[in-house]
CSV table of C-alpha atoms in Angstrom, one decimal:
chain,number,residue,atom,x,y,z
I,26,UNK,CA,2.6,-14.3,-25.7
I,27,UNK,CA,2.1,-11.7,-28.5
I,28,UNK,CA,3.7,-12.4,-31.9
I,29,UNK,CA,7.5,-10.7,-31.9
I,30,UNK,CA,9.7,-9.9,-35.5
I,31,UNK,CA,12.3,-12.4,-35.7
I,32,UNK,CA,15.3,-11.7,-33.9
I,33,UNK,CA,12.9,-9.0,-32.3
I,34,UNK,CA,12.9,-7.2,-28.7
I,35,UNK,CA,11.3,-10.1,-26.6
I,36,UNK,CA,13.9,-12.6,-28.6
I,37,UNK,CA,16.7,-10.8,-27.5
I,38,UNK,CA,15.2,-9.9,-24.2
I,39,UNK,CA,15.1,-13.6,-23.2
I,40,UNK,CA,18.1,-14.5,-24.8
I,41,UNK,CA,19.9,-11.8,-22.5
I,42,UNK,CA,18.0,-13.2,-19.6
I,43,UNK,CA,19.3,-16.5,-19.9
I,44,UNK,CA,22.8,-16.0,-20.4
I,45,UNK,CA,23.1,-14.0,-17.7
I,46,UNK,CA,21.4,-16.2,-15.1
I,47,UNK,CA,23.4,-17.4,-12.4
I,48,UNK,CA,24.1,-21.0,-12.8
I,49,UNK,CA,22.4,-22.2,-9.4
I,50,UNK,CA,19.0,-20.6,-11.3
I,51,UNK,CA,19.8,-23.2,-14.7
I,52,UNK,CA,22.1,-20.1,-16.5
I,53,UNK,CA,24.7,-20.6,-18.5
I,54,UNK,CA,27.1,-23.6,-17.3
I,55,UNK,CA,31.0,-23.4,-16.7
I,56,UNK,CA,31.7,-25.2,-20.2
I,57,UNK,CA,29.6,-22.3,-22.0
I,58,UNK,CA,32.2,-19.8,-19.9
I,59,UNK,CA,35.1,-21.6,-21.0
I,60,UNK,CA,34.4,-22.1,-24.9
I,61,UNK,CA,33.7,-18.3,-24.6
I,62,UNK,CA,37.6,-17.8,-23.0
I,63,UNK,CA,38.4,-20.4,-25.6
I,64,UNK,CA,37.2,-18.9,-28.8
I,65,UNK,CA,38.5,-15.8,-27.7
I,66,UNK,CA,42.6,-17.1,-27.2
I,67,UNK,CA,42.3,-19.0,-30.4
I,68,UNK,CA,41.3,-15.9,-32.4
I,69,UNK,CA,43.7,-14.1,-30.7
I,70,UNK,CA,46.8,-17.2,-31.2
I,71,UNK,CA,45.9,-17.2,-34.6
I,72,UNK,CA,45.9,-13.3,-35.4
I,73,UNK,CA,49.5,-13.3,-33.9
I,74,UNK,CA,50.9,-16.3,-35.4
I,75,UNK,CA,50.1,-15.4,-38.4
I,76,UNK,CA,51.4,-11.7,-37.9
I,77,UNK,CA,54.1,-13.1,-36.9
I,78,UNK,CA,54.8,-15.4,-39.8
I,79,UNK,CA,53.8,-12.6,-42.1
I,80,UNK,CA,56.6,-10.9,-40.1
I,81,UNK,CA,58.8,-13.4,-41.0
I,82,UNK,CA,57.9,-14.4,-44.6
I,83,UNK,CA,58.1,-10.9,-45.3
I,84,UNK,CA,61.6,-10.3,-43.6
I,85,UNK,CA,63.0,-13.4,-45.6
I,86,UNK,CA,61.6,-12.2,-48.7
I,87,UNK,CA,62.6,-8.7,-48.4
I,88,UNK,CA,66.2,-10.0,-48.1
I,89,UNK,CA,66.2,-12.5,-50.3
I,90,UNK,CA,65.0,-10.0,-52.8
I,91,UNK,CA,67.3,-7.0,-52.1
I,92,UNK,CA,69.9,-9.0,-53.6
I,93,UNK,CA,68.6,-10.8,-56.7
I,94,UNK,CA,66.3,-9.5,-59.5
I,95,UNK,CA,62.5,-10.1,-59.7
I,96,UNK,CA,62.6,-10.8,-63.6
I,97,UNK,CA,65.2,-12.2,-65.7
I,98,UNK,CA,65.6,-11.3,-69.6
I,99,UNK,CA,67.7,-14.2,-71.3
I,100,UNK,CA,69.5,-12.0,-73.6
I,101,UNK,CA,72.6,-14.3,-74.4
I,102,UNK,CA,72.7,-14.2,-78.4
I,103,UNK,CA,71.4,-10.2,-78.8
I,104,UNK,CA,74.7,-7.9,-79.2
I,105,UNK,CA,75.5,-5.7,-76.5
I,106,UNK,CA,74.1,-2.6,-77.9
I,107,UNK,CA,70.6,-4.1,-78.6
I,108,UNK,CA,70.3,-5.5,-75.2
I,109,UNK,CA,71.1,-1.5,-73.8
I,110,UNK,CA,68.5,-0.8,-76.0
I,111,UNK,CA,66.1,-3.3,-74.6
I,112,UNK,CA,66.9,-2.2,-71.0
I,113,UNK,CA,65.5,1.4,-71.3
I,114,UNK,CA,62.6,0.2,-73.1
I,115,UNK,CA,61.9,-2.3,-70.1
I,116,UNK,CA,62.5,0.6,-67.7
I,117,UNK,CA,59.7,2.9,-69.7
I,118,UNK,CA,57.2,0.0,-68.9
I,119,UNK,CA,54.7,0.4,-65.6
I,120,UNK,CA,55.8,-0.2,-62.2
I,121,UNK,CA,59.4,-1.1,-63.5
I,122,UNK,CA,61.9,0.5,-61.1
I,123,UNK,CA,64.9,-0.8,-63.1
I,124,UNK,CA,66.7,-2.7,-65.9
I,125,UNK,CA,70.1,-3.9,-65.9
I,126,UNK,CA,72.1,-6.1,-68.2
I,127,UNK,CA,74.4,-8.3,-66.4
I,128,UNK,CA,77.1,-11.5,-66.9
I,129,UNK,CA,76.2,-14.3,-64.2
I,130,UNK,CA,78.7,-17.4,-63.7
I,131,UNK,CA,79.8,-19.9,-61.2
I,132,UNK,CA,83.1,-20.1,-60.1
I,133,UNK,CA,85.6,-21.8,-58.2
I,134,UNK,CA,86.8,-18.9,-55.6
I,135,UNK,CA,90.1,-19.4,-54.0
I,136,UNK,CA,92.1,-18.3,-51.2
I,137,UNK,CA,95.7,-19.1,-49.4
I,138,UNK,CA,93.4,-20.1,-46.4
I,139,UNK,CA,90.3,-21.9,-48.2
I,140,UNK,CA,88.1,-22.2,-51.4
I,141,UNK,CA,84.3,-22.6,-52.4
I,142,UNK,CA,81.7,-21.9,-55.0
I,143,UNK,CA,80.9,-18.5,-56.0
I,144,UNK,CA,78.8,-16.5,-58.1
I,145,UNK,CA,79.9,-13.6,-60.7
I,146,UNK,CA,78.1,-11.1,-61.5
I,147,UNK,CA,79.5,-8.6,-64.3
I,148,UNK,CA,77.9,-5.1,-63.5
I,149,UNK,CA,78.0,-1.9,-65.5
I,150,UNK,CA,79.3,0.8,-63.4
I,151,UNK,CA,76.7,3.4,-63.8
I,152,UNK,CA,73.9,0.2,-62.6
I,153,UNK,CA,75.9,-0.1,-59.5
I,154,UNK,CA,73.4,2.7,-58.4
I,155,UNK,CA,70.8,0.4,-58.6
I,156,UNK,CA,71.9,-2.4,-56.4
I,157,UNK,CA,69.6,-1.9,-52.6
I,158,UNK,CA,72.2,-3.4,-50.9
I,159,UNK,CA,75.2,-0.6,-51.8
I,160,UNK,CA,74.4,1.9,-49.7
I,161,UNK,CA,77.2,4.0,-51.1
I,162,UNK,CA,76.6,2.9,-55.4
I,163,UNK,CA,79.3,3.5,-57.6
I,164,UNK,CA,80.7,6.3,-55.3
I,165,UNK,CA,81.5,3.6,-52.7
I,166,UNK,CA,82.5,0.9,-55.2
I,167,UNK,CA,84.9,3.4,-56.9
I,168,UNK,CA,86.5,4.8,-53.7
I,169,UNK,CA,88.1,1.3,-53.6
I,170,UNK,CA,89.6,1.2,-57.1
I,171,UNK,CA,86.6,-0.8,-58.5
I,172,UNK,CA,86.1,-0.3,-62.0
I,173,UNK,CA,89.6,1.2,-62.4
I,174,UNK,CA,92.2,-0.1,-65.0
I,175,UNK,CA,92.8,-1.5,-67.9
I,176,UNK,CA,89.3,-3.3,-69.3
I,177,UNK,CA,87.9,-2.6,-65.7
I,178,UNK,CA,90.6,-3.2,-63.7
I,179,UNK,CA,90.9,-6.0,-61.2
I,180,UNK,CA,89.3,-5.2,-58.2
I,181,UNK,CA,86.2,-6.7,-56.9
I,182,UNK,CA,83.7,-6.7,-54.6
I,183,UNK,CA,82.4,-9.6,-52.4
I,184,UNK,CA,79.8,-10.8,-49.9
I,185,UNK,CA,80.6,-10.5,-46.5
I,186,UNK,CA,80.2,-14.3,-45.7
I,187,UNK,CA,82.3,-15.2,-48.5
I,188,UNK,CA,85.1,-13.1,-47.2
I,189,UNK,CA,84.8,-14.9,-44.1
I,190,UNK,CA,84.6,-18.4,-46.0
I,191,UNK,CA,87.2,-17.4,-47.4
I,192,UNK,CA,89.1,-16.1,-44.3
I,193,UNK,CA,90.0,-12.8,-46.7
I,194,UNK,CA,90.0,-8.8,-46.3
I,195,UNK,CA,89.4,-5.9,-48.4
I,196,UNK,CA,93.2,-5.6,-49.7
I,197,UNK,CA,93.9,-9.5,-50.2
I,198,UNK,CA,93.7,-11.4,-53.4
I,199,UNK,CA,90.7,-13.8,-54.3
I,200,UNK,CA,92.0,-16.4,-57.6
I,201,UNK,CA,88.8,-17.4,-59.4
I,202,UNK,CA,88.5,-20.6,-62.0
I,203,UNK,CA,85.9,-20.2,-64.6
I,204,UNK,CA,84.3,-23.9,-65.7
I,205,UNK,CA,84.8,-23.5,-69.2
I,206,UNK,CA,88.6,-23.6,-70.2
I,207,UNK,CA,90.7,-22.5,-72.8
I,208,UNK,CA,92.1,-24.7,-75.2
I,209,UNK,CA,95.6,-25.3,-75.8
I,210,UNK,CA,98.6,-27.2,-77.5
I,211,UNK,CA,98.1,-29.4,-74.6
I,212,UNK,CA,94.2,-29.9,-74.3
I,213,UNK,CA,92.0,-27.8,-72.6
I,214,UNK,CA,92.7,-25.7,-69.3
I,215,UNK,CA,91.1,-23.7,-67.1
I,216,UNK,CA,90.5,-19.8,-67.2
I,217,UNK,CA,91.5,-18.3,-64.1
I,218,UNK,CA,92.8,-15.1,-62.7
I,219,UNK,CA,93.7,-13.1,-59.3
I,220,UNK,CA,91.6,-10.6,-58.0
I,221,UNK,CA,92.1,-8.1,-55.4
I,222,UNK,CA,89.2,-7.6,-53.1
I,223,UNK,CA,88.1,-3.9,-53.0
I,224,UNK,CA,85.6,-4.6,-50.4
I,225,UNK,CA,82.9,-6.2,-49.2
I,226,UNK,CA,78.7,-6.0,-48.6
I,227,UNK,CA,75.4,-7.4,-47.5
I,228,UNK,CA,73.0,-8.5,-48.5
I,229,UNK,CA,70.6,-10.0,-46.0
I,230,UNK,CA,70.7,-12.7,-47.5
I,231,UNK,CA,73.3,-15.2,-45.9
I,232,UNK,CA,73.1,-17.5,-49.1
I,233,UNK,CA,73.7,-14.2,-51.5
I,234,UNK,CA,76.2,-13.1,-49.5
I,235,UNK,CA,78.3,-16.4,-49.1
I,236,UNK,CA,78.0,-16.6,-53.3
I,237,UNK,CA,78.4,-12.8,-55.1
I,238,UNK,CA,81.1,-11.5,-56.5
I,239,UNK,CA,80.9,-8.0,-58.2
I,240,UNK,CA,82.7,-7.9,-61.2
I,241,UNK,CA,83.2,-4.8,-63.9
I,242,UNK,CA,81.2,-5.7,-67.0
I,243,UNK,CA,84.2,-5.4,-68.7
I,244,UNK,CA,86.5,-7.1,-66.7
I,245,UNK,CA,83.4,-10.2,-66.7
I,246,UNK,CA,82.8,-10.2,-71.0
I,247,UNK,CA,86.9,-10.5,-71.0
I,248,UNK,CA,87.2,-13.2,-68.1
I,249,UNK,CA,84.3,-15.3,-69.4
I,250,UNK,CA,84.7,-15.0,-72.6
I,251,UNK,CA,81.7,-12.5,-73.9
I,252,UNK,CA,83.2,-9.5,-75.7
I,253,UNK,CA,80.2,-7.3,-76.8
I,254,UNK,CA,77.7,-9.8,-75.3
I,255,UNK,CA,75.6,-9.9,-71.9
I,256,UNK,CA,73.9,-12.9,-70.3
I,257,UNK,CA,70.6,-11.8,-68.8
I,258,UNK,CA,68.8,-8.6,-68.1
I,259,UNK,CA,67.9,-8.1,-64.4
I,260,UNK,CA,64.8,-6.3,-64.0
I,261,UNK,CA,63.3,-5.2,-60.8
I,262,UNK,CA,59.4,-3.9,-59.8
I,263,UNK,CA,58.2,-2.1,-57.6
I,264,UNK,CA,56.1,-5.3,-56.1
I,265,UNK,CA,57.9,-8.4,-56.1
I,266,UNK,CA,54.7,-10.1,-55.9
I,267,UNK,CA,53.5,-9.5,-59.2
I,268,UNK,CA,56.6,-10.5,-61.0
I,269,UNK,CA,53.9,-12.1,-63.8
I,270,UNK,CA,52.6,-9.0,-64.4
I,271,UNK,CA,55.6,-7.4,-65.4
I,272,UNK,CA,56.3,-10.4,-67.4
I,273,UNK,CA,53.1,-10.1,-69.4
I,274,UNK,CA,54.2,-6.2,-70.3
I,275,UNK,CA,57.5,-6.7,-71.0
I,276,UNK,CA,56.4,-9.7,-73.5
I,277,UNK,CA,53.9,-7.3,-74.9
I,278,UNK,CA,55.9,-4.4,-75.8
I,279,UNK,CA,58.6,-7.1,-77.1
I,280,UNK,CA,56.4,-9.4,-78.7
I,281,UNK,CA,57.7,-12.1,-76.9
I,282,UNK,CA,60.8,-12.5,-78.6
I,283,UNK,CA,62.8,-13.2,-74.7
I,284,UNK,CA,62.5,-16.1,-72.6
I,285,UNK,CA,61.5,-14.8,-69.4
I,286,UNK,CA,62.0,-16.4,-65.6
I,287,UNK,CA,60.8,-14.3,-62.4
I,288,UNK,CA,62.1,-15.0,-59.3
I,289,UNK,CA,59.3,-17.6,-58.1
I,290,UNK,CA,60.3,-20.2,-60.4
I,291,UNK,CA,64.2,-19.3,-59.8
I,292,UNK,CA,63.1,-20.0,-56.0
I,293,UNK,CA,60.2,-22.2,-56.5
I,294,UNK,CA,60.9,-24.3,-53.6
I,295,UNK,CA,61.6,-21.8,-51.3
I,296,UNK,CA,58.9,-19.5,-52.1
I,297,UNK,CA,56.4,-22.6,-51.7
I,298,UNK,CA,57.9,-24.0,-48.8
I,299,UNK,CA,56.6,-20.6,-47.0
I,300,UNK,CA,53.2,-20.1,-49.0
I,301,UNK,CA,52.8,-24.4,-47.7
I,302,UNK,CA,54.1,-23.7,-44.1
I,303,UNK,CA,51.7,-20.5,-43.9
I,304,UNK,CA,48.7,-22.6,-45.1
I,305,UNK,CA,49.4,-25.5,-43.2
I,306,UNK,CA,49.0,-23.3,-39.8
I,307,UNK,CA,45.9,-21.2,-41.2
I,308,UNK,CA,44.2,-24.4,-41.7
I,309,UNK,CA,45.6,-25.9,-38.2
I,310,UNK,CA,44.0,-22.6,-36.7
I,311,UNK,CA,41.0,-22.3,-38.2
I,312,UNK,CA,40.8,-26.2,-36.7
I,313,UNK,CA,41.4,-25.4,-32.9
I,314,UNK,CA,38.8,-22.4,-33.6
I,315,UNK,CA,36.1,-24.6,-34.7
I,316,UNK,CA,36.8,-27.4,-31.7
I,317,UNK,CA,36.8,-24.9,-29.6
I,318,UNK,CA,33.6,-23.5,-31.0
I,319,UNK,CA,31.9,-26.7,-31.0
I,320,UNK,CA,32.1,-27.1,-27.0
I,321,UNK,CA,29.5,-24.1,-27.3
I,322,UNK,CA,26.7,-27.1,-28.2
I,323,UNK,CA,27.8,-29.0,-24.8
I,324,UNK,CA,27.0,-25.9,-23.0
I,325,UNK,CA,23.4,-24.5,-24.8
I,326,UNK,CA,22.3,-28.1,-24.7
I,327,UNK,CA,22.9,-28.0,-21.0
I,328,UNK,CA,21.4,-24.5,-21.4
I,329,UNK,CA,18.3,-26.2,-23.0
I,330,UNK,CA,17.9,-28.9,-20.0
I,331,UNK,CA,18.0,-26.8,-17.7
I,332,UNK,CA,15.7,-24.6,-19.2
I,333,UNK,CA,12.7,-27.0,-20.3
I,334,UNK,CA,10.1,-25.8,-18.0
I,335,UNK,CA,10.6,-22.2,-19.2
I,336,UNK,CA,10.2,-23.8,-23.1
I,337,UNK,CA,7.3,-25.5,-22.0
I,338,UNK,CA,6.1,-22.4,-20.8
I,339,UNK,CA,6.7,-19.9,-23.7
I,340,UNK,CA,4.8,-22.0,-26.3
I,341,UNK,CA,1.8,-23.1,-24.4
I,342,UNK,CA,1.6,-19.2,-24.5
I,343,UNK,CA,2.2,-18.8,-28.5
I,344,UNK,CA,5.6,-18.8,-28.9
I,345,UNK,CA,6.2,-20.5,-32.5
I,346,UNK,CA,9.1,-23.1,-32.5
I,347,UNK,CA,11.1,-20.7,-34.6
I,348,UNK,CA,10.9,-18.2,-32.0
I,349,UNK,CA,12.3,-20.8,-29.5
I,350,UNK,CA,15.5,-21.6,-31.8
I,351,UNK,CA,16.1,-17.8,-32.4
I,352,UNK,CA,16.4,-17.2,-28.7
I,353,UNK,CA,19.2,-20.4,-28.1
I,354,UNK,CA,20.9,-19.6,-31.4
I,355,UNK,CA,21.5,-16.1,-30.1
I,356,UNK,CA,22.5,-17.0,-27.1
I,357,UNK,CA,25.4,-19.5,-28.8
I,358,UNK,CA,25.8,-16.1,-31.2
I,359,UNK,CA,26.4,-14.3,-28.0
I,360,UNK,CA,29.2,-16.4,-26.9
I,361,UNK,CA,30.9,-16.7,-29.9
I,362,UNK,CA,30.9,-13.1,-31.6
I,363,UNK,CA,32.1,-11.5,-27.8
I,364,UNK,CA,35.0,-13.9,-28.0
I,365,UNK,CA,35.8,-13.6,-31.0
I,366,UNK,CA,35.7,-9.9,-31.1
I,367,UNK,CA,37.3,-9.6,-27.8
I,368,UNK,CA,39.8,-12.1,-29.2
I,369,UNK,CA,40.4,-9.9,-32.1
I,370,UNK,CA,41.2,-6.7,-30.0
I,371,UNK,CA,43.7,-8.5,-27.9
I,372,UNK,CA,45.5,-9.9,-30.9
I,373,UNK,CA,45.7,-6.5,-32.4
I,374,UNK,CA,47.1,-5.2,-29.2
I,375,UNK,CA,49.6,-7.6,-29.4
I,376,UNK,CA,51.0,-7.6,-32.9
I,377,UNK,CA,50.8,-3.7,-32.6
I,378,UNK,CA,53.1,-3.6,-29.4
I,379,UNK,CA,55.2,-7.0,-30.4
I,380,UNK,CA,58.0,-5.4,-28.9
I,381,UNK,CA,56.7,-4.7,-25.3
I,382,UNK,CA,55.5,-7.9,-24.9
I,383,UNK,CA,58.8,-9.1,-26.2
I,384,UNK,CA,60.6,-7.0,-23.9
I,385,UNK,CA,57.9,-8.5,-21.3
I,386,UNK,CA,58.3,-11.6,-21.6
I,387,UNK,CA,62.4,-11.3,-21.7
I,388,UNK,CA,62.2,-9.9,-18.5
I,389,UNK,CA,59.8,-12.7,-16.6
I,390,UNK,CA,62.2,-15.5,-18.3
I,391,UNK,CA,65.0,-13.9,-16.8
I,392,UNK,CA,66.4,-14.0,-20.8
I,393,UNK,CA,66.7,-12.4,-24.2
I,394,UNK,CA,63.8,-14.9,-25.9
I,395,UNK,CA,64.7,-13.2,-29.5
I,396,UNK,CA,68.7,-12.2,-29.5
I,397,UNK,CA,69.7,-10.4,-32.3
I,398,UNK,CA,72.8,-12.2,-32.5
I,399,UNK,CA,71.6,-15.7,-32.8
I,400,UNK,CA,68.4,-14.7,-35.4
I,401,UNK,CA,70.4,-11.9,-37.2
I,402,UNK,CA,67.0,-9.6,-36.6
I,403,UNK,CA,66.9,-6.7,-34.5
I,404,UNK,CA,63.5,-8.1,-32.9
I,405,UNK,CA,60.7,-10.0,-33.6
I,406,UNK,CA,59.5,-9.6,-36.8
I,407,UNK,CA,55.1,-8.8,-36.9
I,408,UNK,CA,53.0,-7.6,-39.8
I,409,UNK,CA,49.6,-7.2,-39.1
I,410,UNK,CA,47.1,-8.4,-41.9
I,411,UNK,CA,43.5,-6.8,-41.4
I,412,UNK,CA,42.1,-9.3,-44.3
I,413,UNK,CA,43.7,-12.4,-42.2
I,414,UNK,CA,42.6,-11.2,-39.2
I,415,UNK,CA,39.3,-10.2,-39.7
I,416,UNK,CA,38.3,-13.9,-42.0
I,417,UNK,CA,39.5,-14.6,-38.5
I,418,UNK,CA,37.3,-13.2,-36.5
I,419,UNK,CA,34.3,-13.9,-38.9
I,420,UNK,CA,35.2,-17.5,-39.2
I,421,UNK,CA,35.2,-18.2,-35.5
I,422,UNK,CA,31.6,-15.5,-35.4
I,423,UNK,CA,30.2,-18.0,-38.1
I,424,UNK,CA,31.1,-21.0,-36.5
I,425,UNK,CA,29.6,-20.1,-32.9
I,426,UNK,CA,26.6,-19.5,-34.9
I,427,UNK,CA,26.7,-22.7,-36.9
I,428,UNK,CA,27.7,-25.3,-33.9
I,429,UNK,CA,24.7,-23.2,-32.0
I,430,UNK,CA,22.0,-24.6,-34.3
I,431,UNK,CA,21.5,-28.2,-33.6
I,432,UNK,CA,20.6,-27.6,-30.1
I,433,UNK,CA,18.9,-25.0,-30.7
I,434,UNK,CA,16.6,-26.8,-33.1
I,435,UNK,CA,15.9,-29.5,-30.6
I,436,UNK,CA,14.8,-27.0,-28.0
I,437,UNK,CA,12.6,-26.1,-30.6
I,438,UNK,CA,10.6,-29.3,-31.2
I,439,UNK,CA,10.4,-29.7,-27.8
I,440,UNK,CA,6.7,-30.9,-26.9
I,441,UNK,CA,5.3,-29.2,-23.9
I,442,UNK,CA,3.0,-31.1,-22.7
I,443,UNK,CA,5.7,-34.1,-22.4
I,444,UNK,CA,8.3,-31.0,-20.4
I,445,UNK,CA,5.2,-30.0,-18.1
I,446,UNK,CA,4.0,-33.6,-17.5
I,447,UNK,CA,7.1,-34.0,-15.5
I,448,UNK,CA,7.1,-30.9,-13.3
């Protein structure tokens, strides 16, 4: 046999050969078919789980996010005027889509029917603009007398599930107690008021919208106590993702003279509970891909047995051992990178039509499998990741190659004299 390059034409010619030899002539065996279907429905599991939770991370971030800030300026002590100042310096800075001073407080929120926690937030009317989940803005807010009156008047705006807590309407009166009291000739009592509620919103957020209040800066300094005074700056980017980026500029052009807190420490525990649960199924993936991988080894060393003669053969006629482990690890290769790419193809299929096969699979179960009603999503939620999915696809390419190499090796130092003596 005349010396090939590595990996050369004869190489591949054999390796071909082999895999596609009928069983009944010592070609590849049923458990090499089946890792091959195996790799390829793990690779494509994994691309649309984790399209799927991306889906979902990113539909539970988005709302969690329309109704909070991204960065928080403590700006408690700093006269009114100074913090306005600050806020259009903060919006001048890169990828800063807005700056808004604000009063936050818990309070008790009452009804006739009920009560339950709540959460203030004093709001400058021309900021109400700013707020994602106002589709209207001011226009909307004003059209039901909020902001109108006497220090800001005393009409609010709530979140939907609050109202419903609350078993209130727009046009019915919401009493709210403020922790702190005032003190008195006989001790200290607490600061409360009636409200009327203007309307209401959403969020997205159910826990946002079962908390806000939307009070007029005003009316918030006077009820809590802050004349000429704000509590925080709420500052929202363009990526909530790199919150400590915007951090790091807005302490530079203010020479850190603010404490500063970004959403991911306000939320640490939800925010890692989905960064743990997404890594916790990657690494479960990646798992099942390599076991599944690994039954390529049964099947080439079967490959290898049944193939001994024909070892013998090549390297009584000059084939070099390495030659011999080239062919076998290419035929593993073979296995692996078809599923894996095939896998890959169907996954992206998938996640790119998630709502045919959705509507699908409905229709064989006889039932909605997603209903808006009960998920509060208007289907099921997929974002496809090319970096995730093709790590993927190489990880499960790498693996077939890696699993391929043991037996490979051995059909290598196979002796021929010792395979022909038996023939």
């Amino acid at each position: 046999m005349a010396k090939s390059a590595p990996f050369g034409g004869v190489e591949r010619a054999l390796a071909w050969r082999y895999l596609r030899a009928r069983r009944a002539h010592g070609g590849v065996s049923l458990i090499s078919i089946i890792s091959f279907f195996g790799i390829m429905l793990a690779v494509m599991a994994l691309i649309v789980i984790m399209s799927v939770m991306a889906g979902f991370r990113s539909t539970l971030l988005n709302a969690l996010l329309g109704g909070q800030g991204h960065v928080f300026v403590q700006v408690e002590d700093y006269p009114a005027g100074d913090v306005d100042e600050l806020a259009n310096r903060i919006i001048e800075l890169p990828d800063i889509k807005s700056a808004s001073p604000i009063i936050e407080q818990q309070v008790l929120a009452t009804s006739d029917y009920a009560r339950t926690g709540a959460l203030v937030r004093g709001i400058r009317p021309q900021d109400m603009d700013k707020l994602p989940y106002l589709e209207g803005g001011l226009g909307e807010a004003e059209a039901v007398g909020w902001g109108e009156g006497k220090n800001g008047g005393d009409v609010v705006m709530i979140g939907a599930f609050l109202a419903s807590d609350l078993r209130i309407r727009p046009g019915d009166e919401i009493r709210l107690i403020a922790p702190e009291g005032v003190s008195g000739p006989f001790g200290v009592t607490p600061r409360s008021k009636t409200y009327t509620v203007g309307g209401t919103f959403t969020t997205g957020s159910v826990e946002l919208d079962k908390l806000y209040v939307l009070m007029p800066m005003q009316q918030a300094q006077l009820f809590f106590n802050r004349k000429g005074q704000y509590q925080l700056v709420d500052v929202r980017i363009e990526d909530p993702m790199k919150s400590e980026l915007a951090m790091r500029h807005i302490n530079e052009a203010t020479n850190g003279q603010y404490y500063l807190q970004d959403w991911k420490q306000q939320r640490a525990s939800y925010f890692n509970a989905l960064n743990v649960e997404r890594g916790m199924m990657r690494v479960i993936m990646l798992i099942l891909i390599t076991i599944t991988a690994l039954n390529i080894i049964t099947g080439v060393v079967m490959l290898v047995k049944n193939k001994t003669r024909d070892i013998a053969i090549l390297r009584t006629i000059g084939a070099t051992r390495g030659a011999i482990m080239r062919i076998f690890i290419m035929i593993g290769a073979i296995l692996g990178l078809t599923g894996a790419l095939i896998g890959l193809g169907l996954g992206v299929l998938i996640v790119l039509n998630i709502d045919a096969v959705e509507a699908a699979l409905s229709l064989i179960m006889g039932r909605e499998i997603f209903a808006a009603d009960v998920y509060g999503l208007d289907g099921l939620p997929a974002e496809l990741d090319w970096g995730e999915a093709l790590f993927t696809t190489l990880w499960a390419m790498s693996m077939s190659i890696l699993v391929t190499i043991w037996p490979a090796w051995n059909a290598a130092r196979l002796d021929p004299v010792d395979a022909l003596r038996f023939e």
